[in-house]
mmCIF file of C-alpha atoms in Angstrom:
data_model
loop_
_atom_site.group_PDB
_atom_site.id
_atom_site.type_symbol
_atom_site.label_atom_id
_atom_site.label_comp_id
_atom_site.label_asym_id
_atom_site.label_seq_id
_atom_site.Cartn_x
_atom_site.Cartn_y
_atom_site.Cartn_z
ATOM 1 C CA MET A 26 -6.930 -7.008 19.459
ATOM 2 C CA VAL A 27 -8.268 -5.700 16.174
ATOM 3 C CA SER A 28 -10.023 -2.376 16.460
ATOM 4 C CA ASP A 29 -11.961 -0.223 14.047
ATOM 5 C CA GLU A 30 -12.216 -0.147 10.326
ATOM 6 C CA VAL A 31 -10.003 2.265 8.422
ATOM 7 C CA ARG A 32 -10.901 3.631 5.012
ATOM 8 C CA VAL A 33 -7.822 3.791 2.777
ATOM 9 C CA VAL A 34 -8.069 6.615 0.225
ATOM 10 C CA VAL A 35 -5.531 6.842 -2.575
ATOM 11 C CA ARG A 36 -5.625 9.948 -4.747
ATOM 12 C CA LYS A 37 -3.752 11.121 -7.804
ATOM 13 C CA TYR A 38 -1.690 14.301 -7.714
ATOM 14 C CA ASP A 39 -4.582 16.378 -9.114
ATOM 15 C CA GLY A 40 -6.747 15.289 -6.165
ATOM 16 C CA SER A 41 -8.907 12.833 -8.098
ATOM 17 C CA LEU A 42 -9.888 9.640 -6.319
ATOM 18 C CA HIS A 43 -7.794 6.701 -7.480
ATOM 19 C CA TRP A 44 -8.524 3.723 -5.149
ATOM 20 C CA HIS A 45 -10.521 3.411 -1.934
ATOM 21 C CA TYR A 46 -11.145 0.382 0.245
ATOM 22 C CA PRO A 47 -11.767 -0.711 3.838
ATOM 23 C CA MET A 48 -9.130 -2.327 6.047
ATOM 24 C CA MET A 49 -8.964 -3.310 9.713
ATOM 25 C CA MET A 50 -6.668 -1.569 12.172
ATOM 26 C CA LEU A 51 -4.306 -4.303 13.374
ATOM 27 C CA GLY A 52 -1.870 -2.273 15.439
ATOM 28 C CA GLU A 53 1.243 -0.162 15.427
ATOM 29 C CA ASP A 54 4.965 -0.763 15.865
ATOM 30 C CA GLU A 55 8.229 1.051 15.232
ATOM 31 C CA TRP A 56 7.622 0.878 11.466
ATOM 32 C CA GLY A 57 4.190 2.498 11.483
ATOM 33 C CA VAL A 58 0.529 1.523 11.442
ATOM 34 C CA TRP A 59 -0.482 -1.923 10.210
ATOM 35 C CA LEU A 60 -3.843 -2.509 8.539
ATOM 36 C CA GLY A 61 -5.337 -5.773 7.327
ATOM 37 C CA ALA A 62 -7.757 -6.953 4.650
ATOM 38 C CA ARG A 63 -9.037 -10.461 4.162
ATOM 39 C CA ALA A 64 -9.481 -12.232 0.853
ATOM 40 C CA GLY A 65 -12.689 -10.934 -0.695
ATOM 41 C CA THR A 66 -12.246 -7.344 0.473
ATOM 42 C CA VAL A 67 -13.480 -5.020 -2.264
ATOM 43 C CA TYR A 68 -11.109 -2.393 -3.670
ATOM 44 C CA ARG A 69 -12.826 0.323 -5.721
ATOM 45 C CA ARG A 70 -11.225 2.606 -8.281
ATOM 46 C CA GLY A 71 -12.739 6.023 -8.974
ATOM 47 C CA GLU A 72 -15.510 8.067 -7.451
ATOM 48 C CA PRO A 73 -18.328 6.216 -5.680
ATOM 49 C CA GLY A 74 -21.027 5.315 -8.181
ATOM 50 C CA GLN A 75 -18.627 5.977 -11.075
ATOM 51 C CA GLU A 76 -16.030 3.309 -10.333
ATOM 52 C CA THR A 77 -13.858 2.245 -13.247
ATOM 53 C CA ALA A 78 -12.840 -0.951 -11.440
ATOM 54 C CA VAL A 79 -14.160 -3.001 -8.568
ATOM 55 C CA VAL A 80 -11.848 -5.793 -7.458
ATOM 56 C CA ALA A 81 -12.348 -8.382 -4.727
ATOM 57 C CA VAL A 82 -8.822 -9.257 -3.625
ATOM 58 C CA GLY A 83 -7.976 -12.933 -3.764
ATOM 59 C CA ASP A 84 -5.677 -13.103 -0.761
ATOM 60 C CA ASP A 85 -5.262 -11.878 2.785
ATOM 61 C CA ARG A 86 -2.959 -8.855 2.994
ATOM 62 C CA VAL A 87 -1.541 -6.385 5.426
ATOM 63 C CA MET A 88 -0.618 -2.805 4.687
ATOM 64 C CA LEU A 89 2.097 -0.846 6.409
ATOM 65 C CA VAL A 90 1.487 2.896 6.594
ATOM 66 C CA PRO A 91 4.856 4.251 7.730
ATOM 67 C CA ARG A 92 5.306 7.577 9.470
ATOM 68 C CA ASP A 93 6.552 10.404 7.245
ATOM 69 C CA ALA A 94 7.740 8.109 4.431
ATOM 70 C CA TRP A 95 7.176 8.441 0.696
ATOM 71 C CA TRP A 96 5.707 4.939 0.334
ATOM 72 C CA THR A 97 3.248 2.381 1.648
ATOM 73 C CA ALA A 98 3.625 -1.398 1.468
ATOM 74 C CA GLU A 99 1.177 -4.253 1.098
ATOM 75 C CA PHE A 100 2.296 -7.760 1.966
ATOM 76 C CA GLN A 101 0.189 -10.484 0.425
ATOM 77 C CA ALA A 102 -0.366 -13.961 1.852
ATOM 78 C CA ALA A 103 0.386 -17.066 -0.193
ATOM 79 C CA PRO A 104 -0.442 -18.093 -2.805
ATOM 80 C CA ALA A 105 -0.409 -14.548 -4.219
ATOM 81 C CA HIS A 106 2.163 -14.062 -6.984
ATOM 82 C CA LEU A 107 3.622 -11.013 -5.267
ATOM 83 C CA ASP A 108 4.965 -11.178 -1.737
ATOM 84 C CA ALA A 109 5.218 -7.382 -1.416
ATOM 85 C CA TYR A 110 3.715 -4.503 -3.382
ATOM 86 C CA CYS A 111 4.959 -1.046 -2.456
ATOM 87 C CA ASP A 112 3.387 2.159 -3.705
ATOM 88 C CA VAL A 113 5.585 5.224 -3.948
ATOM 89 C CA ALA A 114 3.307 7.919 -2.552
ATOM 90 C CA THR A 115 3.331 11.131 -0.590
ATOM 91 C CA PRO A 116 3.477 10.735 3.188
ATOM 92 C CA SER A 117 0.123 9.519 4.457
ATOM 93 C CA THR A 118 -2.262 11.742 6.404
ATOM 94 C CA TRP A 119 -4.808 10.541 8.933
ATOM 95 C CA SER A 120 -8.323 11.937 9.442
ATOM 96 C CA GLY A 121 -8.765 10.792 12.994
ATOM 97 C CA ALA A 122 -8.477 7.028 13.285
ATOM 98 C CA GLY A 123 -10.979 6.252 10.553
ATOM 99 C CA GLU A 124 -9.316 7.322 7.319
ATOM 100 C CA VAL A 125 -5.818 7.447 5.869
ATOM 101 C CA THR A 126 -5.055 9.258 2.614
ATOM 102 C CA MET A 127 -2.024 9.344 0.361
ATOM 103 C CA VAL A 128 -1.230 10.561 -3.159
ATOM 104 C CA ASP A 129 -0.073 7.825 -5.513
ATOM 105 C CA LEU A 130 3.013 8.842 -7.483
ATOM 106 C CA ASP A 131 2.740 5.926 -9.911
ATOM 107 C CA LEU A 132 5.968 4.062 -9.187
ATOM 108 C CA ASP A 133 5.476 0.619 -7.638
ATOM 109 C CA VAL A 134 8.221 -1.606 -6.286
ATOM 110 C CA CYS A 135 7.289 -5.278 -6.105
ATOM 111 C CA ARG A 136 8.820 -8.529 -4.870
ATOM 112 C CA VAL A 137 7.872 -11.837 -6.518
ATOM 113 C CA ARG A 138 7.106 -14.638 -4.064
ATOM 114 C CA ASP A 139 8.646 -17.548 -6.004
ATOM 115 C CA ASP A 140 12.164 -16.209 -6.562
ATOM 116 C CA MET A 141 12.146 -13.054 -4.383
ATOM 117 C CA SER A 142 13.129 -10.955 -7.408
ATOM 118 C CA VAL A 143 12.358 -7.242 -7.189
ATOM 119 C CA PHE A 144 11.186 -4.924 -9.954
ATOM 120 C CA VAL A 145 10.002 -1.341 -10.386
ATOM 121 C CA ASP A 146 6.692 -1.014 -12.206
ATOM 122 C CA ASP A 147 4.962 1.899 -13.970
ATOM 123 C CA GLU A 148 8.052 4.002 -14.695
ATOM 124 C CA ASP A 149 6.352 4.993 -17.967
ATOM 125 C CA GLU A 150 3.256 6.184 -16.092
ATOM 126 C CA PHE A 151 5.484 8.141 -13.693
ATOM 127 C CA ALA A 152 7.101 9.938 -16.661
ATOM 128 C CA VAL A 153 3.726 10.756 -18.265
ATOM 129 C CA HIS A 154 2.210 11.981 -14.998
ATOM 130 C CA GLN A 155 5.172 14.224 -14.236
ATOM 131 C CA VAL A 156 4.004 16.259 -17.214
ATOM 132 C CA ARG A 157 0.224 15.746 -16.914
ATOM 133 C CA TYR A 158 0.053 16.628 -13.204
ATOM 134 C CA GLY A 159 3.048 18.938 -13.071
ATOM 135 C CA TYR A 160 4.958 17.138 -10.341
ATOM 136 C CA PRO A 161 7.374 19.607 -8.748
ATOM 137 C CA ALA A 162 11.078 18.711 -8.971
ATOM 138 C CA ASP A 163 11.178 17.969 -5.240
ATOM 139 C CA VAL A 164 8.312 15.461 -5.565
ATOM 140 C CA VAL A 165 10.071 13.741 -8.486
ATOM 141 C CA ARG A 166 13.311 13.555 -6.519
ATOM 142 C CA ARG A 167 11.617 12.149 -3.422
ATOM 143 C CA ALA A 168 9.641 9.599 -5.458
ATOM 144 C CA GLU A 169 12.764 8.379 -7.256
ATOM 145 C CA ALA A 170 14.679 8.186 -3.965
ATOM 146 C CA ALA A 171 11.847 6.196 -2.351
ATOM 147 C CA ALA A 172 11.763 3.747 -5.281
ATOM 148 C CA ALA A 173 15.539 3.261 -5.083
ATOM 149 C CA TRP A 174 15.428 2.705 -1.306
ATOM 150 C CA LEU A 175 12.498 0.275 -1.581
ATOM 151 C CA THR A 176 14.290 -1.701 -4.303
ATOM 152 C CA THR A 177 17.313 -2.196 -2.043
ATOM 153 C CA ALA A 178 15.252 -2.871 1.091
ATOM 154 C CA LEU A 179 13.096 -5.490 -0.641
ATOM 155 C CA ARG A 180 16.052 -7.150 -2.377
ATOM 156 C CA ASP A 181 18.137 -7.297 0.826
ATOM 157 C CA GLY A 182 15.249 -8.157 3.159
ATOM 158 C CA ILE A 183 15.796 -5.056 5.285
ATOM 159 C CA GLU A 184 13.062 -4.753 7.909
ATOM 160 C CA PRO A 185 10.178 -4.380 7.771
ATOM 161 C CA PHE A 186 10.610 -6.290 4.484
ATOM 162 C CA GLY A 187 12.541 -9.199 6.019
ATOM 163 C CA SER A 188 10.178 -11.037 8.304
ATOM 164 C CA ARG A 189 8.371 -8.412 10.403
ATOM 165 C CA TYR A 190 5.338 -8.323 8.129
ATOM 166 C CA ARG A 191 4.704 -12.040 8.758
ATOM 167 C CA HIS A 192 3.756 -11.230 12.363
ATOM 168 C CA TRP A 193 1.009 -8.960 11.044
ATOM 169 C CA LEU A 194 -0.202 -11.507 8.460
ATOM 170 C CA ASP A 195 -0.432 -14.054 11.312
ATOM 171 C CA ARG A 196 -2.315 -11.518 13.420
ATOM 172 C CA LEU A 197 -4.781 -10.940 10.569
ATOM 173 C CA ALA A 198 -5.282 -14.696 10.143
ATOM 174 C CA ALA A 199 -6.007 -14.990 13.874
ATOM 175 C CA THR A 200 -8.844 -12.459 13.568
ATOM 176 C CA LYS A 201 -10.871 -14.587 11.147
ATOM 177 C CA GLN A 202 -12.725 -16.272 13.979
ATOM 178 C CA THR A 203 -13.348 -13.135 16.024
ATOM 179 C CA SER A 204 -14.567 -10.340 13.762
ATOM 180 C CA GLY A 205 -16.771 -9.670 10.769
ATOM 181 C CA SER A 206 -15.646 -9.468 7.175
ATOM 182 C CA LEU A 207 -15.070 -6.248 5.293
ATOM 183 C CA SER A 208 -15.558 -7.930 1.928
ATOM 184 C CA ALA A 209 -19.058 -6.652 1.216
ATOM 185 C CA GLN A 210 -18.221 -2.979 1.673
#
């Protein structure tokens, strides 16, 4: 059963609001908390009323918020170009059940649907932001280690990147008939 809406809040290291968007709580397993968003869900970048981008996603997706890990992962339904999009970020914090927040550390590790190739994106942004935001050495080390681990896990199909996420995409698809859309929020 799908329960309440969760507001996902992604900040930059200086505390500024980066992205924010609504998702549905789908459930929890040994990997962490799984959230879902249907095609049409609106992702907003920047402070409310001063957004620099407003994007309605074109595909269903589920997000894994792992416990005490330096990353989050979104798995996108076909026909999206990317199968998996992982953000290297500080461990997520929950404000009750209604909001989850993490700090984006720029590095993204992605897997392409067609050939299952894996690449690291935004290494240049990571280098610039280390200086701009003054990332401590420990944060840099943890971010680089998370990116390296994600690259291997995605390439080798290590769970939850093998097939586990498909269960949650199926669960999201099954909710289309039973609950309202989050796309207008």
